Short mmCIF file of C-alpha atoms and ligand atoms in Angstrom, two decimals:
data_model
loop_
_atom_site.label_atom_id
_atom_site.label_comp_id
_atom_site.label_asym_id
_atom_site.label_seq_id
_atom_site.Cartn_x
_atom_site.Cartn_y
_atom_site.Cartn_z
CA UNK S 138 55.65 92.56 57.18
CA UNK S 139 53.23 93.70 59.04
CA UNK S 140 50.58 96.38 56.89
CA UNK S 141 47.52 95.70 54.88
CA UNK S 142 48.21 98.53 52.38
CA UNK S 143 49.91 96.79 49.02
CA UNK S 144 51.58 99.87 48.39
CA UNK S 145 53.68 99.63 51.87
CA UNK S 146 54.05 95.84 51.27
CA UNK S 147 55.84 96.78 48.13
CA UNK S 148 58.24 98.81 49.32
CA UNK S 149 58.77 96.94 52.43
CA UNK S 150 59.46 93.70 49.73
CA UNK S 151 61.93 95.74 48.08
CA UNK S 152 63.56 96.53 51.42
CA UNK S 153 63.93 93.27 52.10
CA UNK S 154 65.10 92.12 48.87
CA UNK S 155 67.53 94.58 48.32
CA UNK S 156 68.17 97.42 50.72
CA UNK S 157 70.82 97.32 53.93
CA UNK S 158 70.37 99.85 56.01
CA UNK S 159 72.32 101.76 58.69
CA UNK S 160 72.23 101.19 62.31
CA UNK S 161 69.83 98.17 61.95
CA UNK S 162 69.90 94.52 62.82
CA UNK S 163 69.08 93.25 58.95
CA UNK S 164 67.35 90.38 59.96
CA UNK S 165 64.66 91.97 62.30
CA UNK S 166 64.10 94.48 59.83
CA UNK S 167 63.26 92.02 57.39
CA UNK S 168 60.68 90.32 59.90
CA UNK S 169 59.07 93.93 60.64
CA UNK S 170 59.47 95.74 57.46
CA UNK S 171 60.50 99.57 57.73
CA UNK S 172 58.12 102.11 58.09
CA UNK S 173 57.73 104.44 54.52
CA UNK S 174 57.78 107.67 54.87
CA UNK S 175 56.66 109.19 52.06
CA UNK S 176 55.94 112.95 52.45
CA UNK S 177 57.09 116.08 54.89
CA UNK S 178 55.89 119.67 55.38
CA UNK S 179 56.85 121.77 58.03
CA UNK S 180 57.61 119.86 61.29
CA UNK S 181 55.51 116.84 59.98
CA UNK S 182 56.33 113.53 58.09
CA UNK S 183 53.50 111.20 56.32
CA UNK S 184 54.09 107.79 56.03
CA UNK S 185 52.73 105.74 53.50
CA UNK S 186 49.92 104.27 55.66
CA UNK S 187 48.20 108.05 55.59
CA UNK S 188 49.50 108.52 59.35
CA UNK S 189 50.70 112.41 59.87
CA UNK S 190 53.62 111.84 62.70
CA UNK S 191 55.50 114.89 64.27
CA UNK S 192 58.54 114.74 63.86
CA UNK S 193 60.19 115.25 67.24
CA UNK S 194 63.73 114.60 66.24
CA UNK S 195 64.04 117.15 62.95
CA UNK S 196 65.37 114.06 61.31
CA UNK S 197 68.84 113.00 62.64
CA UNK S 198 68.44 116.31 64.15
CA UNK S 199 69.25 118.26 60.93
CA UNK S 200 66.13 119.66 59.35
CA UNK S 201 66.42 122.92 61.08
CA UNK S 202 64.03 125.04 58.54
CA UNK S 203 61.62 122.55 58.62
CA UNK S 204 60.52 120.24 55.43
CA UNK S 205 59.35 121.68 52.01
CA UNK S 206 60.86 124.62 51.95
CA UNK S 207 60.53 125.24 48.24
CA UNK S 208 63.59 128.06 47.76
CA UNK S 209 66.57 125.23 48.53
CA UNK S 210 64.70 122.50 45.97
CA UNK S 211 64.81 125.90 43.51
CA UNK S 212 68.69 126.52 44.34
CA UNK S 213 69.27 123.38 43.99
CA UNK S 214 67.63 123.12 40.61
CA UNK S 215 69.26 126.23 39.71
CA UNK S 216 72.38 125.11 40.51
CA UNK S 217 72.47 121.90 38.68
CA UNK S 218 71.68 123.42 35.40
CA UNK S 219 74.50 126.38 35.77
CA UNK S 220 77.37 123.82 36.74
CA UNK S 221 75.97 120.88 38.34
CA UNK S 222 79.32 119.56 39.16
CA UNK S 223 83.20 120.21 39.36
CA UNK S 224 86.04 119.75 42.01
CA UNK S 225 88.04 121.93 43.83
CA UNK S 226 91.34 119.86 43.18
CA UNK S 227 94.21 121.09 41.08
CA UNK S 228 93.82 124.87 42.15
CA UNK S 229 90.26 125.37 41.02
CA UNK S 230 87.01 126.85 42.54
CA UNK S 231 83.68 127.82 42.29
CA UNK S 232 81.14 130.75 42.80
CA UNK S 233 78.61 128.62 45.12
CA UNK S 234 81.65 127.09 47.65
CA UNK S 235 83.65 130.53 47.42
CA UNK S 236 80.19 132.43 48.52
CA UNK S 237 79.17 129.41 51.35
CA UNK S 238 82.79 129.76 52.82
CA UNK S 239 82.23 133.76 53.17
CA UNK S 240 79.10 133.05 54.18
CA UNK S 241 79.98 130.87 57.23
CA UNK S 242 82.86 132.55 58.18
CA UNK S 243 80.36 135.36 58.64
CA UNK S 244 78.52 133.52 61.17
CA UNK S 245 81.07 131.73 62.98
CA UNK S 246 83.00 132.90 66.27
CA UNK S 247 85.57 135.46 65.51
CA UNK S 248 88.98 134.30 63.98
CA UNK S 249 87.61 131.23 62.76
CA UNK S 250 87.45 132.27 58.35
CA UNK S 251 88.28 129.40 57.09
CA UNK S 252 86.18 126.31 56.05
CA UNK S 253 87.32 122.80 54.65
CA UNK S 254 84.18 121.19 52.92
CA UNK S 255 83.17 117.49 53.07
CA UNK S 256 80.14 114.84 52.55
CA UNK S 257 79.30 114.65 55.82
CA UNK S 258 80.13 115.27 59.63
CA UNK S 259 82.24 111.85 59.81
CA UNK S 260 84.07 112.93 56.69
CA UNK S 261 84.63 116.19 58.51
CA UNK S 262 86.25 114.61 61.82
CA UNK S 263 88.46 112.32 59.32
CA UNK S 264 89.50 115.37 58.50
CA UNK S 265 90.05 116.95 61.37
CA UNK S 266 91.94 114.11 62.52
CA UNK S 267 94.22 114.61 59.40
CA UNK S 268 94.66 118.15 59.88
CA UNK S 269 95.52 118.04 63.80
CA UNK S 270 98.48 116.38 62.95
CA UNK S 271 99.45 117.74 59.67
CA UNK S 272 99.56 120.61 61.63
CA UNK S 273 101.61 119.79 64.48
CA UNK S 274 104.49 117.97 62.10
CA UNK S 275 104.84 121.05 60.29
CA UNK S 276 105.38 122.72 63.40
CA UNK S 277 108.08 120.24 64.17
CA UNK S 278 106.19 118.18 67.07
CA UNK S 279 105.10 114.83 64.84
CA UNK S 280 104.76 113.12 68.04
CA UNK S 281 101.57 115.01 68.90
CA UNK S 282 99.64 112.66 67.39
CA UNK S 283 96.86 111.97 69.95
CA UNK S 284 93.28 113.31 69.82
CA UNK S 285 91.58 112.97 73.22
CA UNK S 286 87.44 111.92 73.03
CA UNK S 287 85.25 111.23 75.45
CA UNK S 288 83.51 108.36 76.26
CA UNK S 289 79.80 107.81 75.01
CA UNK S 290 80.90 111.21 72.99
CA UNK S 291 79.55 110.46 68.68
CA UNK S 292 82.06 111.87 66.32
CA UNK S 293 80.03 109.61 63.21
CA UNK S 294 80.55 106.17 61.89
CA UNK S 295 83.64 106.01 59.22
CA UNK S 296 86.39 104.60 60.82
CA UNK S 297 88.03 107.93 62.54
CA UNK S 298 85.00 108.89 63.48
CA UNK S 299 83.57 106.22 65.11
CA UNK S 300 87.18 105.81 66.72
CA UNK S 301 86.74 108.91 67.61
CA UNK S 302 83.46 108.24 69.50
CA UNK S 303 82.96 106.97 72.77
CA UNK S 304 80.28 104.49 71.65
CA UNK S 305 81.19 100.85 72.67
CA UNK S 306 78.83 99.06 70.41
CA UNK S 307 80.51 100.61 67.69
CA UNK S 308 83.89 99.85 68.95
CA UNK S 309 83.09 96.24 68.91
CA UNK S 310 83.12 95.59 65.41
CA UNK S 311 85.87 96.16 63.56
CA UNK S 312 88.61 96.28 66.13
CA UNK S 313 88.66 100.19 66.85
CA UNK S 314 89.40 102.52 67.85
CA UNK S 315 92.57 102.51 65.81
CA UNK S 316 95.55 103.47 67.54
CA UNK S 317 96.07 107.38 69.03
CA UNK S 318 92.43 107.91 70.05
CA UNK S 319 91.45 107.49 73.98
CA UNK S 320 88.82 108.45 75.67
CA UNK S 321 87.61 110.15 79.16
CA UNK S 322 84.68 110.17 80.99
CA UNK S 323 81.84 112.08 80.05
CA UNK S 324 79.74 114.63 82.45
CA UNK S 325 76.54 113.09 82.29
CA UNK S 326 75.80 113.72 85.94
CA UNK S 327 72.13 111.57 85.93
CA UNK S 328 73.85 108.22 85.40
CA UNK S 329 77.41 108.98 86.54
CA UNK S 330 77.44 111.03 88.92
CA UNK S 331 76.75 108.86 92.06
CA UNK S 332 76.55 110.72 95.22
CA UNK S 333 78.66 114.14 93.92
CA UNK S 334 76.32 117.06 93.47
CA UNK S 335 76.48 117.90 89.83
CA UNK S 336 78.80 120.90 90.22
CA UNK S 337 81.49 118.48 92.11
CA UNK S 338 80.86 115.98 89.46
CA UNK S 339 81.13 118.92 86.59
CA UNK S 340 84.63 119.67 88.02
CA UNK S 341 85.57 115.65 88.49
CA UNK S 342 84.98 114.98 84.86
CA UNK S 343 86.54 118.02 83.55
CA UNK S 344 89.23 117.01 85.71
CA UNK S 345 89.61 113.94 83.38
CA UNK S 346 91.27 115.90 81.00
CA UNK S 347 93.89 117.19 82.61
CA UNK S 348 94.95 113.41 84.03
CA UNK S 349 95.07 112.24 80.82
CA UNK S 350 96.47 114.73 79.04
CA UNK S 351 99.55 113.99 81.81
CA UNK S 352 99.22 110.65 81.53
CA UNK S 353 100.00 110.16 77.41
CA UNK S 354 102.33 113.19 78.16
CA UNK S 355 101.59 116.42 76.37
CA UNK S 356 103.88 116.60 74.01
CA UNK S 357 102.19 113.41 72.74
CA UNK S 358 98.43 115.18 72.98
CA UNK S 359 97.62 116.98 69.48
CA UNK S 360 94.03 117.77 70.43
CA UNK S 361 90.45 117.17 72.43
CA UNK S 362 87.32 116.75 70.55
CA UNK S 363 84.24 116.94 72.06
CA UNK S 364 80.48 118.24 71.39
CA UNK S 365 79.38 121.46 73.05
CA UNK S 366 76.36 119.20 74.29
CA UNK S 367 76.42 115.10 73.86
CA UNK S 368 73.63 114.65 71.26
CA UNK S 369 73.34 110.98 70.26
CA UNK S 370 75.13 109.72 73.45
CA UNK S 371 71.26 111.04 74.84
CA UNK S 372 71.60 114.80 75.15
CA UNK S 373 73.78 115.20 78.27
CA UNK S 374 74.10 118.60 79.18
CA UNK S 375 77.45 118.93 80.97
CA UNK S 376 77.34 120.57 84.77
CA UNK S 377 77.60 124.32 84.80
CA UNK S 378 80.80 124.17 86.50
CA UNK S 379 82.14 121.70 83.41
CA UNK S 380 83.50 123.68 80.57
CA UNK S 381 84.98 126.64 82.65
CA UNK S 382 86.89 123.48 83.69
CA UNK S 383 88.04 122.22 80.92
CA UNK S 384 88.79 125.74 79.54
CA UNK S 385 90.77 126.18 82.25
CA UNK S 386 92.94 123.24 81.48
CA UNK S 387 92.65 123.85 77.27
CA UNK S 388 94.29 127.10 78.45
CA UNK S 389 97.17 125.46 80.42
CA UNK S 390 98.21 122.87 78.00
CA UNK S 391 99.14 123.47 74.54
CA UNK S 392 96.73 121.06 72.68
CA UNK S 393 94.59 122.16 69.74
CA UNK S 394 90.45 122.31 70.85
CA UNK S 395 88.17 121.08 68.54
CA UNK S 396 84.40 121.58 69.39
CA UNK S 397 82.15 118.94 66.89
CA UNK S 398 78.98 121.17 66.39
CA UNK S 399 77.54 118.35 63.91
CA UNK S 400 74.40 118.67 66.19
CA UNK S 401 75.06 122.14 68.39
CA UNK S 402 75.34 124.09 64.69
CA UNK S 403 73.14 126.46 63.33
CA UNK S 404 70.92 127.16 65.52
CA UNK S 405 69.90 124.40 68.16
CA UNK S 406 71.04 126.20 71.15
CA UNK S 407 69.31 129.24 70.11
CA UNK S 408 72.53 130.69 69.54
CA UNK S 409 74.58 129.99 66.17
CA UNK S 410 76.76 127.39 67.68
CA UNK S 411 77.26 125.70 70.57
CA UNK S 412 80.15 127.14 71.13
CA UNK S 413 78.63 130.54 71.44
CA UNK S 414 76.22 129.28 73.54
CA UNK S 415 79.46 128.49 76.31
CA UNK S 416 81.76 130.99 75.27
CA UNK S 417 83.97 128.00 73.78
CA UNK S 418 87.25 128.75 71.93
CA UNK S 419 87.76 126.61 69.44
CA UNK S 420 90.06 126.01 66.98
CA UNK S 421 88.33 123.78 65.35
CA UNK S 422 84.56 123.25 64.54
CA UNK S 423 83.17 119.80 62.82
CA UNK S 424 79.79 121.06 60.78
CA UNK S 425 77.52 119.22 59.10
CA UNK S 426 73.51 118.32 59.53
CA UNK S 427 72.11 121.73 60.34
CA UNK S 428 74.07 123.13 57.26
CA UNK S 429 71.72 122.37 54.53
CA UNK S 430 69.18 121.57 56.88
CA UNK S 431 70.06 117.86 55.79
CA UNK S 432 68.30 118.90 52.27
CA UNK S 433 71.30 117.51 50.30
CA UNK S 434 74.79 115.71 52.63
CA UNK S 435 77.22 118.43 53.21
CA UNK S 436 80.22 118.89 55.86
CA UNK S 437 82.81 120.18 56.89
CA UNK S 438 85.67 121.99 59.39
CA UNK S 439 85.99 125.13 60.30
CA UNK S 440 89.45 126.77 61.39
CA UNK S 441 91.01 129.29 63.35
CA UNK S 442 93.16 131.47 61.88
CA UNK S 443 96.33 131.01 63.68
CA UNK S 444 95.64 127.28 62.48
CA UNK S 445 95.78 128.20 58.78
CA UNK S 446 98.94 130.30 59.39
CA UNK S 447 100.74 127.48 59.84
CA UNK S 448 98.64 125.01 57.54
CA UNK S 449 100.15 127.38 54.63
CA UNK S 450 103.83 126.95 55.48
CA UNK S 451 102.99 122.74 55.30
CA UNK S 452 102.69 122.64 51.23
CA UNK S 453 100.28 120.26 50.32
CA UNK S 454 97.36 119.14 52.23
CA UNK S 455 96.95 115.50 50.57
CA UNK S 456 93.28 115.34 51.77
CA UNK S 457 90.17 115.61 50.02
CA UNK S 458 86.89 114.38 48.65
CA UNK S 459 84.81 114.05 45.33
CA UNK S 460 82.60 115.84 46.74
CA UNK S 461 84.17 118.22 48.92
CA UNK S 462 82.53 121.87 48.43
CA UNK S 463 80.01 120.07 46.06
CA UNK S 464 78.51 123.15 44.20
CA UNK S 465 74.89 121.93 44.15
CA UNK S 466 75.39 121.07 48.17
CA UNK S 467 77.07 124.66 48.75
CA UNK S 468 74.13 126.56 46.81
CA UNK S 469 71.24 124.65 48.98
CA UNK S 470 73.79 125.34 52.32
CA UNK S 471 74.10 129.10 51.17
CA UNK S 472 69.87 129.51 50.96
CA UNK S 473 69.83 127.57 53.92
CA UNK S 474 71.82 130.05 56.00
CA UNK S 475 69.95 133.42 53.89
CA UNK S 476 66.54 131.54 54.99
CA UNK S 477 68.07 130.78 58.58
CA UNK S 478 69.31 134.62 58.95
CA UNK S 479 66.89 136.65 57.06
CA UNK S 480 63.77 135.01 58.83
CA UNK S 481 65.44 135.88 62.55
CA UNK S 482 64.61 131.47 63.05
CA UNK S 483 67.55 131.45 65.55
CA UNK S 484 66.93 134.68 67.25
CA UNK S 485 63.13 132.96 67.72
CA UNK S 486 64.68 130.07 68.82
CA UNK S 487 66.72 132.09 71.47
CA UNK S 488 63.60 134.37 72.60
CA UNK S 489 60.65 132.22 72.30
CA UNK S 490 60.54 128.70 71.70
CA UNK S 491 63.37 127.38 73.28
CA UNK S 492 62.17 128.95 76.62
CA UNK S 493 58.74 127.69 76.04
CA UNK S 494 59.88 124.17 75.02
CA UNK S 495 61.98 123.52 78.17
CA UNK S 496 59.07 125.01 80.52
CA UNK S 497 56.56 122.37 79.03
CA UNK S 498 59.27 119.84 78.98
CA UNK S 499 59.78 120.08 82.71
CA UNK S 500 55.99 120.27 83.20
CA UNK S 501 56.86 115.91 82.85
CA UNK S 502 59.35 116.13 85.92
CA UNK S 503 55.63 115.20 87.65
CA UNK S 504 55.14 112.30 85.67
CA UNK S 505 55.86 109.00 87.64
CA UNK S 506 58.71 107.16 85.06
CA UNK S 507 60.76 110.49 84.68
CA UNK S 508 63.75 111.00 86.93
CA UNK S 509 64.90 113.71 85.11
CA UNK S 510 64.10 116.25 82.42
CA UNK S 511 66.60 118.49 80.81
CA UNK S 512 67.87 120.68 77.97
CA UNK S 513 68.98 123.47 76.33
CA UNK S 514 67.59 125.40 73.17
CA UNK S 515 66.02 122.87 70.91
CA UNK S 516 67.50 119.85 72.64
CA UNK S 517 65.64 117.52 75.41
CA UNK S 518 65.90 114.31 76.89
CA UNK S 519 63.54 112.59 79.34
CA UNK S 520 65.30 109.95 81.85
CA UNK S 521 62.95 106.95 82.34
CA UNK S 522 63.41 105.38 85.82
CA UNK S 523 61.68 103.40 88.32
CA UNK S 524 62.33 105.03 91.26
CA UNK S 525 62.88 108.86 91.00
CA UNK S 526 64.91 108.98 94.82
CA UNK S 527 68.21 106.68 93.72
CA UNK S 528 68.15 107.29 89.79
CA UNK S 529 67.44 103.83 89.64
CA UNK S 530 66.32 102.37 86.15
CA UNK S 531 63.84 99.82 85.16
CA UNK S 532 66.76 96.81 84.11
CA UNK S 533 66.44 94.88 81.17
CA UNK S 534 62.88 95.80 80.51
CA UNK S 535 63.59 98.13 77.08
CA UNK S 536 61.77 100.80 78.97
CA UNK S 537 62.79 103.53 75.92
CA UNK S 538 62.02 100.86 73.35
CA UNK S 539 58.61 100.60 74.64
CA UNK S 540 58.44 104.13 74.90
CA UNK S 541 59.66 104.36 71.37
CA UNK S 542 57.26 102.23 69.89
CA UNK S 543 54.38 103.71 71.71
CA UNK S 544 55.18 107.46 69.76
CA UNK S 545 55.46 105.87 66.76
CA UNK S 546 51.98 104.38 66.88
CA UNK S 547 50.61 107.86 68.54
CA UNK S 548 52.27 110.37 66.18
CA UNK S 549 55.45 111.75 67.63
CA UNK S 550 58.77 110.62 66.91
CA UNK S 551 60.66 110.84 70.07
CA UNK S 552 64.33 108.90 69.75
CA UNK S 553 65.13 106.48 72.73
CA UNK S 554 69.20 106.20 73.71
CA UNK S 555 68.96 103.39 76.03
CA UNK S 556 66.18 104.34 78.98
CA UNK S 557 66.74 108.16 77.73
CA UNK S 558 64.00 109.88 75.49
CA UNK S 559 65.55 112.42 73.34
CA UNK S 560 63.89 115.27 71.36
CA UNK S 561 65.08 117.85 69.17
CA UNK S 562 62.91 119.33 66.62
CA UNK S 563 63.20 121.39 63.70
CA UNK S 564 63.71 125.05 64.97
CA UNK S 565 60.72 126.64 62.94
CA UNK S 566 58.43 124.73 65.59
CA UNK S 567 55.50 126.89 66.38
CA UNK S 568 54.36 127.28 70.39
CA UNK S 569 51.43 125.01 69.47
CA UNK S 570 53.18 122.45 67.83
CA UNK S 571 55.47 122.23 71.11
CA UNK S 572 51.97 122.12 73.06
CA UNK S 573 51.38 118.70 70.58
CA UNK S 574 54.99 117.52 71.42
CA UNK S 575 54.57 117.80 74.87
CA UNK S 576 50.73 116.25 75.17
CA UNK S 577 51.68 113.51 73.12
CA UNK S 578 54.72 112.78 75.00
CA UNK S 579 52.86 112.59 78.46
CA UNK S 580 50.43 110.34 76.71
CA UNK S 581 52.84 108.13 75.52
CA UNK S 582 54.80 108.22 79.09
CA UNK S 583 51.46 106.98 80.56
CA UNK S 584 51.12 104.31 77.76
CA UNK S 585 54.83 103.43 79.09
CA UNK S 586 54.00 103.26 82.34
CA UNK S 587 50.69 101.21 82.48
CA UNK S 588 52.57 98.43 79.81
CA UNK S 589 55.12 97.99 82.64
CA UNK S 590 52.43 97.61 85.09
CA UNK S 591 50.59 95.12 83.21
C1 LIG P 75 78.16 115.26 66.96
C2 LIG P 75 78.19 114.48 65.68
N1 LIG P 75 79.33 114.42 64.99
C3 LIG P 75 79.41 113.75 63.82
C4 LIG P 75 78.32 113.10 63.31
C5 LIG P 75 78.44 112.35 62.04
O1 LIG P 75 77.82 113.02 61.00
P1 LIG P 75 77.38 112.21 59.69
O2 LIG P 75 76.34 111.25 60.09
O3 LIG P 75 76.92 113.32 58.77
O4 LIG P 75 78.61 111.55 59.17
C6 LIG P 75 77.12 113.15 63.99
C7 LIG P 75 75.93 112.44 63.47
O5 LIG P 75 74.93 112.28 64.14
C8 LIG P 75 77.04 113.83 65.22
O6 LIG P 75 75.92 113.87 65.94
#
């Protein structure tokens, strides 16, 4: 409880009194108090001490049109006083999902027209775990029950999805993953890669695959899941040589794919999905986030045709949500996407500011903590090391933490996974807000730097 302002204290008592919140030990929260954040615009957030931060990360990497957009609060409004509410159980639908579902299919790689809606981008891997192998018992192979992951891979936090995931702090509690998920290694080259050049290691890793699909037998294999690019696991960008891999092997092996675009989605890689961005084949796509520009929760899977031919001869699907297709949700998603399309934001992202952002980024590789800068699109992540030669990191210092802290207080939000600072802000980022990101960043680098030096 740290701020002067009685407002803050307030809120930060009724945190403490009442509020649990995700992905945070309870008790230091209580002895810090969260930060409020109060207000957004654009790429910026207030909080409720009057600081203006810029908001590096686009939330949890989802508000891709940037805050106060004024047209989704009005569709959303809209929406709730036409039919603010109903399901689509029992053979019934409505306008705003039926539009959204044309609407994606429009964007989405050919032969994928289909969309099943959720909550969120966990719900939508729960699924997609469902469906994988709902659809291989109607095909008569029930044993292909499987779904290959990756490790340090983030498929979201319900119990399939964080099974799913790769993450072993989240494995340790709560027993998981449950039974008929494994995992492979990932290709994140900077802190696995060891003495291979990252186009051997690219192949090794890919390689993965294929031993394991051979070693649980592939008539036992019903799919692989993995994101286009590893977002939370700290924005690994696989080795070129990686995916032609694995599509290789996808190709060999008759396993469903099923690419988890949660992050990748709508834009980040200035191309409409990841799997655009590396000519991926999916047959599945996990959405969420980027959607509704995380306006209102929405989710959901995408599927390929061929998939819903045989999803029709099953009968029913006994799957579903509350909220699945929620019509206030679909309206805000379906002026998300007119905003996202009609205002060329990806198209900018692709021609202008992506380039620009990774050319500033990499202006850091100088700096002396960063072994390594990289990214793609909208996505970077900044390795912290002590000595740049040997990838070697700073141990048990909390060198992102530090690093963390130090944006906070200097008006960036930059996210730290382990000794990796990760950025991804929202796409409508102007070439001098970038300019801010990157200034502030190097400040806060140096800030890093001379703290581990005194
Ligand atoms: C790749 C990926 N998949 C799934 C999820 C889970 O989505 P949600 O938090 O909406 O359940 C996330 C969340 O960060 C994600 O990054």
């Amino acid at each position: 409880m740290t701020s002067n302002n009685p407002q803050t204290r307030e809120w930060q008592t009724l945190s403490n009194d009442h509020h649990l919140a995700p992905f945070s030990d309870f008790k230091q929260l209580k002895e810090k108090g969260p930060r409020i954040i109060t207000s957004a615009k654009g790429v910026y957030l207030w909080d409720s001490e009057g600081n203006k931060i810029l908001d590096g990360m686009a939330g949890l990497w989802c508000v891709a049109i940037g805050y106060g957009r004024d047209e989704l609060a009005d569709a959303a409004s809209k929406q709730m006083r036409e039919l603010p509410y109903y399901n689509l159980f029992f053979q019934t639908a409505h306008p705003p999902v039926l539009e959204l579902a044309k609407a994606i299919a429009d964007i989405a790689p050919q032969g994928m027209n289909h969309v099943f809606f959720t909550g969120s981008g966990s719900e939508g891997n729960d699924t997609m775990l469902r469906m994988v192998r709902h659809y291989w018992a109607i095909k008569g192979q029930p044993k292909k029950k499987v779904i290959i992951s990756r490790k340090n891979g983030y498929h979201g936090s319900t119990v399939a999805g964080a099974s799913l995931g790769g993450m072993k702090y989240m494995h340790e509690q709560g027993d998981l993953p449950i039974p008929g998920i494994v995992h492979i290694a990932q290709p994140y080259w900077f802190a696995e890669g060891g003495d291979m050049t990252p186009e051997e290691f690219g192949v090794w890793a890919a390689n993965q695959l294929e031993e394991k699909i051979l070693e649980v037998g592939v008539d036992n294999v019903g799919a692989f899941i993995a994101e286009p690019i590893q977002g939370a696991g700290g924005v690994i960008i696989p080795p070129d040589t990686y995916w032609p891999r694995i599509k290789e092997i996808l190709a060999k092996y008759d396993i469903l794919f099923v690419a988890d675009e949660v992050i990748c989605g709508f834009g980040r890689t200035g191309e409409w999905f990841g799997s655009d961005f590396y000519d991926l084949k999916p047959d599945m796509m996990t959405i969420a986030k980027g959607l509704t520009s995380g306006y209102i929760p929405m989710g959901g899977l995408i599927v390929r045709d061929e998939v819903v031919e045989v999803l029709n001869e099953g009968g029913d699907f006994n799957h579903g949500f509350t909220y699945s297709g929620h019509p206030v949700a679909a309206a805000v998603a379906l002026e998300n996407i007119r905003i996202l399309r009609e205002e060329k934001i990806i198209e900018r992202v692709h021609a202008e500011t992506a380039p620009y952002l990774q050319k500033r980024l990499r202006e850091l590789n100088d700096h002396p903590l960063v072994g390594e800068v990289r990214g793609v699109g909208l996505l970077g992540a900044i390795e912290l090391v002590q000595d740049k030669a040997t990838r070697k990191r700073y141990e048990g210092k909390g060198v992102g933490m530090i690093c963390r802290t130090f944006c906070f207080e200097n008006g960036l939000i930059m996210r730290a996974v382990g000794d990796t600072m990760i950025i991804a802000p929202p796409l409508v980022i102007t070439l001098a807000e970038i300019d801010e990101l990157v200034t502030k960043a190097r400040k806060c680098l140096d800030l890093t730097l001379s703290a581990l030096q005194g």
